[in-house]
Amino acid sequence: MGWTIERIEILLLIAAVVAMGAQKLRVPYTVGLVAAGAVLAVTRYVPDLQLTKELIFTAFLPPLVFEAAFFIPWKELRRDLAPVLVLATVGVILAAALTTAGMHFLAGWEWAAAALFGSLIAATDPVSVIAVFKEANVQGRLRLLVESESLLNDGTAAVVFGVVLAAVQGAALTPGGVAVNLALTIFGGILCGLAVGWGVLLLAGRTEDHLIEITFTTVAAYGSFLLAEHFHLSGVLATLTAGLLLGNVGTLGAISDKGREAVGSFWEYAAFVVNSLIFLLIGIREAKEQFLGVAVPLGIAVGRIGDVING
């Protein structure tokens, strides 16, 4: 048994009840969802729903990235673009290097395994970052910096992991080849987002029906992501670019005033639904995991990443 309407309805009902309870108890909504998922895992009702990479990337990630980007003011992002880019490039590489060293010297892993692990988890997860910041109602420059960095670091992380994997497999690497790969991944993803975003804006400018405008933004969110991934580019950066474009240029008349309000409400709800399903499924899955065997390496990895974040 997999994803069915009945199972999704039950999960959404649980999410709504948990949200109400979290507000009353003044606890983070995401924590309540994970706890609820863990409770479900030890009861007879355990949804046979797998939190797979394909599900996260093709169904859950595009709406979360698009919704976050749609509400980012370009003027504020442009002002802080330099520190965001440094964090999304140098910061990711530094985190990967320190995590690799920690896993090798402290956990006793081989260099190859440590490097693959370090490069894999060095980038911050946009799903959890966006969810936690929205739940905590963080505003201002801090939210802009952290959310933007979590969205932009995708390209760097993908290239770093690809380089490490190629090196482990014995491929010949050159600085020029790595630079070209990085440029293609980042700028190719941005171009895909621009192409889809401008196309949607041209179509949206021909109607004032807010339902059609919502549909166009949905096409932009998923279409930009899938287009970039099809060419092995950064889908996150493509959707980020499309969201920034529609959220900022759309205010100049391409999207009607009524449509913009409707689009904003729609994507806020979409993000709520996606976050609810993700964290419930995380709770269900984690309750079934055995962490004792990897407790030491896990603690080392978390500590190394924490050191990078704090200093």
Short mmCIF file of C-alpha atoms in Angstrom, two decimals:
data_model
loop_
_atom_site.label_atom_id
_atom_site.label_comp_id
_atom_site.label_asym_id
_atom_site.label_seq_id
_atom_site.Cartn_x
_atom_site.Cartn_y
_atom_site.Cartn_z
CA MET A 1 0.00 0.00 0.00
CA GLY A 2 1.30 3.44 -0.89
CA TRP A 3 0.03 6.95 -1.30
CA THR A 4 -3.77 7.01 -1.34
CA ILE A 5 -6.29 9.80 -0.81
CA GLU A 6 -7.42 8.20 2.44
CA ARG A 7 -3.91 8.06 3.88
CA ILE A 8 -3.10 11.60 2.86
CA GLU A 9 -6.36 12.84 4.40
CA ILE A 10 -5.56 11.11 7.69
CA LEU A 11 -2.05 12.55 7.76
CA LEU A 12 -3.36 16.05 7.06
CA LEU A 13 -5.96 15.68 9.82
CA ILE A 14 -3.23 14.65 12.23
CA ALA A 15 -1.09 17.59 11.09
CA ALA A 16 -3.91 20.06 11.67
CA VAL A 17 -4.58 18.70 15.16
CA VAL A 18 -0.86 18.76 15.98
CA ALA A 19 -0.63 22.35 14.74
CA MET A 20 -3.46 23.38 17.05
CA GLY A 21 -1.88 21.58 19.98
CA ALA A 22 1.54 23.08 19.26
CA GLN A 23 0.06 26.58 19.32
CA LYS A 24 -1.61 25.89 22.66
CA LEU A 25 1.51 24.35 24.20
CA ARG A 26 3.86 26.86 22.57
CA VAL A 27 6.14 24.18 21.16
CA PRO A 28 7.60 24.08 17.64
CA TYR A 29 5.13 22.68 15.15
CA THR A 30 7.79 20.60 13.41
CA VAL A 31 8.80 18.95 16.68
CA GLY A 32 5.16 18.06 17.33
CA LEU A 33 4.88 16.52 13.87
CA VAL A 34 7.97 14.35 14.34
CA ALA A 35 6.66 13.23 17.73
CA ALA A 36 3.26 12.44 16.22
CA GLY A 37 4.94 10.44 13.48
CA ALA A 38 6.89 8.47 16.07
CA VAL A 39 3.65 7.70 17.93
CA LEU A 40 2.09 6.49 14.68
CA ALA A 41 5.07 4.19 14.14
CA VAL A 42 4.40 2.27 17.37
CA THR A 43 0.65 1.93 16.80
CA ARG A 44 -1.17 -0.38 14.45
CA TYR A 45 -1.73 2.41 11.98
CA VAL A 46 1.62 2.82 10.29
CA PRO A 47 1.29 4.32 6.79
CA ASP A 48 3.36 2.38 4.28
CA LEU A 49 4.69 5.60 2.81
CA GLN A 50 8.37 5.75 1.98
CA LEU A 51 10.23 9.05 2.30
CA THR A 52 12.31 8.47 -0.81
CA LYS A 53 14.74 10.76 -2.60
CA GLU A 54 12.43 10.84 -5.63
CA LEU A 55 9.45 11.87 -3.50
CA ILE A 56 11.38 14.64 -1.76
CA PHE A 57 12.98 16.02 -4.92
CA THR A 58 10.09 15.76 -7.37
CA ALA A 59 7.10 16.42 -5.10
CA PHE A 60 8.15 18.16 -1.88
CA LEU A 61 11.20 20.29 -2.63
CA PRO A 62 9.95 22.48 -5.54
CA PRO A 63 6.96 24.01 -3.67
CA LEU A 64 9.05 24.71 -0.56
CA VAL A 65 11.81 26.41 -2.53
CA PHE A 66 9.37 28.34 -4.72
CA GLU A 67 7.30 29.55 -1.77
CA ALA A 68 10.39 30.77 0.09
CA ALA A 69 11.80 32.50 -3.00
CA PHE A 70 8.47 34.08 -3.93
CA PHE A 71 8.44 36.12 -0.73
CA ILE A 72 12.13 37.16 -0.77
CA PRO A 73 12.45 40.85 -1.71
CA TRP A 74 15.07 41.15 -4.45
CA LYS A 75 16.31 44.54 -3.19
CA GLU A 76 17.15 43.08 0.21
CA LEU A 77 18.70 39.94 -1.28
CA ARG A 78 20.85 42.00 -3.65
CA ARG A 79 22.13 44.06 -0.71
CA ASP A 80 23.27 40.90 1.13
CA LEU A 81 24.19 38.85 -1.93
CA ALA A 82 27.95 38.93 -1.23
CA PRO A 83 27.82 37.30 2.25
CA VAL A 84 25.16 34.86 1.05
CA LEU A 85 27.38 33.72 -1.83
CA VAL A 86 30.40 33.36 0.47
CA LEU A 87 28.39 31.22 2.87
CA ALA A 88 26.97 29.14 0.01
CA THR A 89 30.40 28.42 -1.52
CA VAL A 90 33.31 28.82 0.91
CA GLY A 91 31.07 27.87 3.82
CA VAL A 92 29.95 24.61 2.21
CA ILE A 93 33.50 23.64 1.25
CA LEU A 94 34.79 24.43 4.76
CA ALA A 95 31.98 22.42 6.36
CA ALA A 96 32.72 19.47 4.07
CA ALA A 97 36.46 19.62 4.86
CA LEU A 98 36.02 19.83 8.64
CA THR A 99 33.41 17.07 8.69
CA THR A 100 35.69 14.87 6.58
CA ALA A 101 38.62 15.45 8.96
CA GLY A 102 36.45 14.77 11.99
CA MET A 103 35.07 11.51 10.59
CA HIS A 104 38.60 10.34 9.67
CA PHE A 105 40.52 11.26 12.80
CA LEU A 106 37.79 10.88 15.42
CA ALA A 107 35.53 8.16 14.01
CA GLY A 108 38.32 6.23 12.27
CA TRP A 109 36.72 6.23 8.82
CA GLU A 110 38.76 5.83 5.66
CA TRP A 111 39.48 9.08 3.83
CA ALA A 112 37.30 8.14 0.86
CA ALA A 113 34.23 7.33 2.97
CA ALA A 114 34.78 10.36 5.19
CA ALA A 115 35.09 12.70 2.20
CA LEU A 116 31.94 11.35 0.57
CA PHE A 117 30.02 11.71 3.82
CA GLY A 118 31.37 15.19 4.51
CA SER A 119 30.50 16.49 1.05
CA LEU A 120 27.08 14.86 1.18
CA ILE A 121 25.89 16.54 4.38
CA ALA A 122 27.86 19.80 4.26
CA ALA A 123 25.03 21.81 2.70
CA THR A 124 22.16 22.94 4.89
CA ASP A 125 18.81 21.35 4.08
CA PRO A 126 16.36 23.92 2.61
CA VAL A 127 13.37 21.86 3.69
CA SER A 128 14.16 21.93 7.42
CA VAL A 129 15.66 25.43 7.41
CA ILE A 130 12.61 27.01 5.79
CA ALA A 131 10.22 25.05 7.99
CA VAL A 132 11.96 25.88 11.26
CA PHE A 133 12.36 29.58 10.45
CA LYS A 134 8.71 29.90 9.45
CA GLU A 135 7.62 28.09 12.60
CA ALA A 136 9.80 30.31 14.81
CA ASN A 137 8.53 33.39 12.95
CA VAL A 138 12.08 34.60 12.39
CA GLN A 139 12.12 37.84 10.40
CA GLY A 140 14.57 40.40 9.14
CA ARG A 141 18.10 40.04 7.84
CA LEU A 142 18.86 36.82 9.73
CA ARG A 143 16.05 34.97 8.00
CA LEU A 144 17.04 36.39 4.64
CA LEU A 145 20.68 35.32 5.05
CA VAL A 146 20.02 31.82 6.32
CA GLU A 147 17.12 30.98 3.99
CA SER A 148 18.91 32.37 0.96
CA GLU A 149 22.12 30.49 1.77
CA SER A 150 20.24 27.23 2.28
CA LEU A 151 18.70 27.64 -1.17
CA LEU A 152 21.85 28.78 -2.98
CA ASN A 153 24.28 26.20 -1.60
CA ASP A 154 22.71 23.43 -3.67
CA GLY A 155 24.96 24.05 -6.67
CA THR A 156 28.15 24.05 -4.61
CA ALA A 157 27.18 20.92 -2.70
CA ALA A 158 26.31 19.04 -5.89
CA VAL A 159 29.65 19.87 -7.51
CA VAL A 160 31.69 19.10 -4.38
CA PHE A 161 30.02 15.71 -4.02
CA GLY A 162 30.49 14.99 -7.73
CA VAL A 163 34.18 15.90 -7.54
CA VAL A 164 34.78 13.73 -4.47
CA LEU A 165 32.89 10.81 -6.01
CA ALA A 166 34.88 11.08 -9.23
CA ALA A 167 38.14 11.24 -7.28
CA VAL A 168 37.21 8.16 -5.26
CA GLN A 169 36.43 6.30 -8.49
CA GLY A 170 39.85 7.24 -9.89
CA ALA A 171 38.76 9.79 -12.48
CA ALA A 172 41.26 12.41 -13.65
CA LEU A 173 40.27 15.85 -12.35
CA THR A 174 41.57 19.29 -13.26
CA PRO A 175 40.83 22.64 -11.65
CA GLY A 176 39.50 23.88 -14.97
CA GLY A 177 37.13 20.95 -15.30
CA VAL A 178 35.82 21.43 -11.78
CA ALA A 179 35.29 25.16 -12.41
CA VAL A 180 33.42 24.46 -15.64
CA ASN A 181 31.22 21.88 -13.92
CA LEU A 182 30.42 24.31 -11.12
CA ALA A 183 29.60 27.10 -13.57
CA LEU A 184 27.36 24.84 -15.66
CA THR A 185 25.49 23.54 -12.64
CA ILE A 186 24.86 26.98 -11.15
CA PHE A 187 24.34 29.19 -14.19
CA GLY A 188 22.56 26.46 -16.13
CA GLY A 189 20.04 26.12 -13.31
CA ILE A 190 19.57 29.89 -13.15
CA LEU A 191 19.00 30.05 -16.93
CA CYS A 192 16.37 27.32 -16.71
CA GLY A 193 14.59 29.25 -13.98
CA LEU A 194 14.73 32.48 -15.99
CA ALA A 195 13.40 30.78 -19.12
CA VAL A 196 10.46 29.16 -17.37
CA GLY A 197 9.78 32.21 -15.18
CA TRP A 198 9.70 34.69 -18.06
CA GLY A 199 7.52 32.35 -20.09
CA VAL A 200 5.02 32.12 -17.25
CA LEU A 201 5.06 35.90 -16.74
CA LEU A 202 4.26 36.46 -20.42
CA LEU A 203 1.30 34.10 -20.18
CA ALA A 204 0.11 35.41 -16.81
CA GLY A 205 0.11 38.98 -18.15
CA ARG A 206 -2.66 37.99 -20.56
CA THR A 207 -5.19 37.12 -17.87
CA GLU A 208 -6.53 38.51 -14.60
CA ASP A 209 -8.08 35.25 -13.46
CA HIS A 210 -6.37 34.43 -10.17
CA LEU A 211 -7.00 30.70 -10.58
CA ILE A 212 -5.15 30.67 -13.88
CA GLU A 213 -2.34 32.74 -12.34
CA ILE A 214 -2.02 30.20 -9.52
CA THR A 215 -1.83 27.44 -12.10
CA PHE A 216 0.93 29.25 -13.97
CA THR A 217 2.99 29.62 -10.80
CA THR A 218 2.57 25.91 -10.11
CA VAL A 219 3.87 25.17 -13.58
CA ALA A 220 6.80 27.52 -12.94
CA ALA A 221 7.70 25.86 -9.63
CA TYR A 222 7.75 22.30 -10.91
CA GLY A 223 8.59 23.04 -14.54
CA SER A 224 11.77 24.96 -13.76
CA PHE A 225 12.94 22.26 -11.34
CA LEU A 226 12.26 19.35 -13.71
CA LEU A 227 13.79 21.17 -16.69
CA ALA A 228 17.04 21.81 -14.84
CA GLU A 229 17.22 18.29 -13.41
CA HIS A 230 16.62 16.85 -16.88
CA PHE A 231 19.86 18.49 -18.04
CA HIS A 232 21.67 17.53 -14.78
CA LEU A 233 21.71 21.12 -13.57
CA SER A 234 20.63 22.62 -10.25
CA GLY A 235 16.88 22.22 -9.91
CA VAL A 236 16.87 24.13 -6.62
CA LEU A 237 18.52 27.16 -8.21
CA ALA A 238 16.12 26.97 -11.17
CA THR A 239 13.06 26.99 -8.91
CA LEU A 240 14.65 29.67 -6.72
CA THR A 241 15.19 31.88 -9.77
CA ALA A 242 11.64 31.33 -11.02
CA GLY A 243 10.23 32.14 -7.59
CA LEU A 244 12.29 35.33 -7.25
CA LEU A 245 11.26 36.40 -10.73
CA LEU A 246 7.54 35.85 -10.24
CA GLY A 247 7.58 37.23 -6.71
CA ASN A 248 9.31 40.48 -7.68
CA VAL A 249 8.71 41.16 -11.37
CA GLY A 250 5.17 39.83 -11.05
CA THR A 251 4.30 42.82 -8.89
CA LEU A 252 4.91 45.14 -11.85
CA GLY A 253 1.66 44.12 -13.48
CA ALA A 254 2.28 40.67 -14.89
CA ILE A 255 0.26 39.23 -12.00
CA SER A 256 -2.87 41.10 -10.93
CA ASP A 257 -3.27 42.44 -7.38
CA LYS A 258 -6.00 39.89 -6.67
CA GLY A 259 -3.89 37.19 -8.25
CA ARG A 260 -0.84 38.03 -6.16
CA GLU A 261 -2.84 37.78 -2.94
CA ALA A 262 -4.32 34.47 -4.07
CA VAL A 263 -0.95 33.14 -5.21
CA GLY A 264 0.63 34.06 -1.87
CA SER A 265 -2.12 32.31 0.10
CA PHE A 266 -1.94 29.25 -2.13
CA TRP A 267 1.80 28.81 -1.71
CA GLU A 268 1.65 29.37 2.03
CA TYR A 269 -0.87 26.53 2.24
CA ALA A 270 1.17 24.36 -0.13
CA ALA A 271 4.24 24.83 2.07
CA PHE A 272 2.17 23.93 5.15
CA VAL A 273 0.93 20.71 3.55
CA VAL A 274 4.38 19.68 2.32
CA ASN A 275 6.07 20.43 5.63
CA SER A 276 3.37 18.52 7.49
CA LEU A 277 3.80 15.41 5.37
CA ILE A 278 7.60 15.57 5.46
CA PHE A 279 7.96 15.84 9.22
CA LEU A 280 5.26 13.25 9.94
CA LEU A 281 7.05 10.81 7.65
CA ILE A 282 10.39 11.68 9.27
CA GLY A 283 8.91 10.82 12.68
CA ILE A 284 7.53 7.52 11.36
CA ARG A 285 10.81 6.55 9.76
CA GLU A 286 13.12 7.64 12.58
CA ALA A 287 11.08 5.73 15.16
CA LYS A 288 11.99 2.53 13.30
CA GLU A 289 15.71 3.28 13.03
CA GLN A 290 18.39 1.83 15.27
CA PHE A 291 20.85 4.61 16.09
CA LEU A 292 22.96 2.92 18.76
CA GLY A 293 25.39 1.48 16.23
CA VAL A 294 26.09 4.86 14.67
CA ALA A 295 25.76 7.04 17.76
CA VAL A 296 29.46 7.95 17.95
CA PRO A 297 29.92 8.83 14.24
CA LEU A 298 26.64 10.73 14.30
CA GLY A 299 27.72 12.78 17.30
CA ILE A 300 31.06 13.57 15.68
CA ALA A 301 29.39 14.65 12.43
CA VAL A 302 26.92 16.90 14.23
CA GLY A 303 29.72 18.38 16.32
CA ARG A 304 31.91 19.17 13.30
CA ILE A 305 29.06 20.89 11.46
CA GLY A 306 28.15 22.77 14.62
CA ASP A 307 31.72 24.06 14.88
CA VAL A 308 31.48 25.42 11.33
CA ILE A 309 28.16 27.11 12.01
CA ASN A 310 29.34 28.66 15.28
CA GLY A 311 32.63 29.91 14.14
#
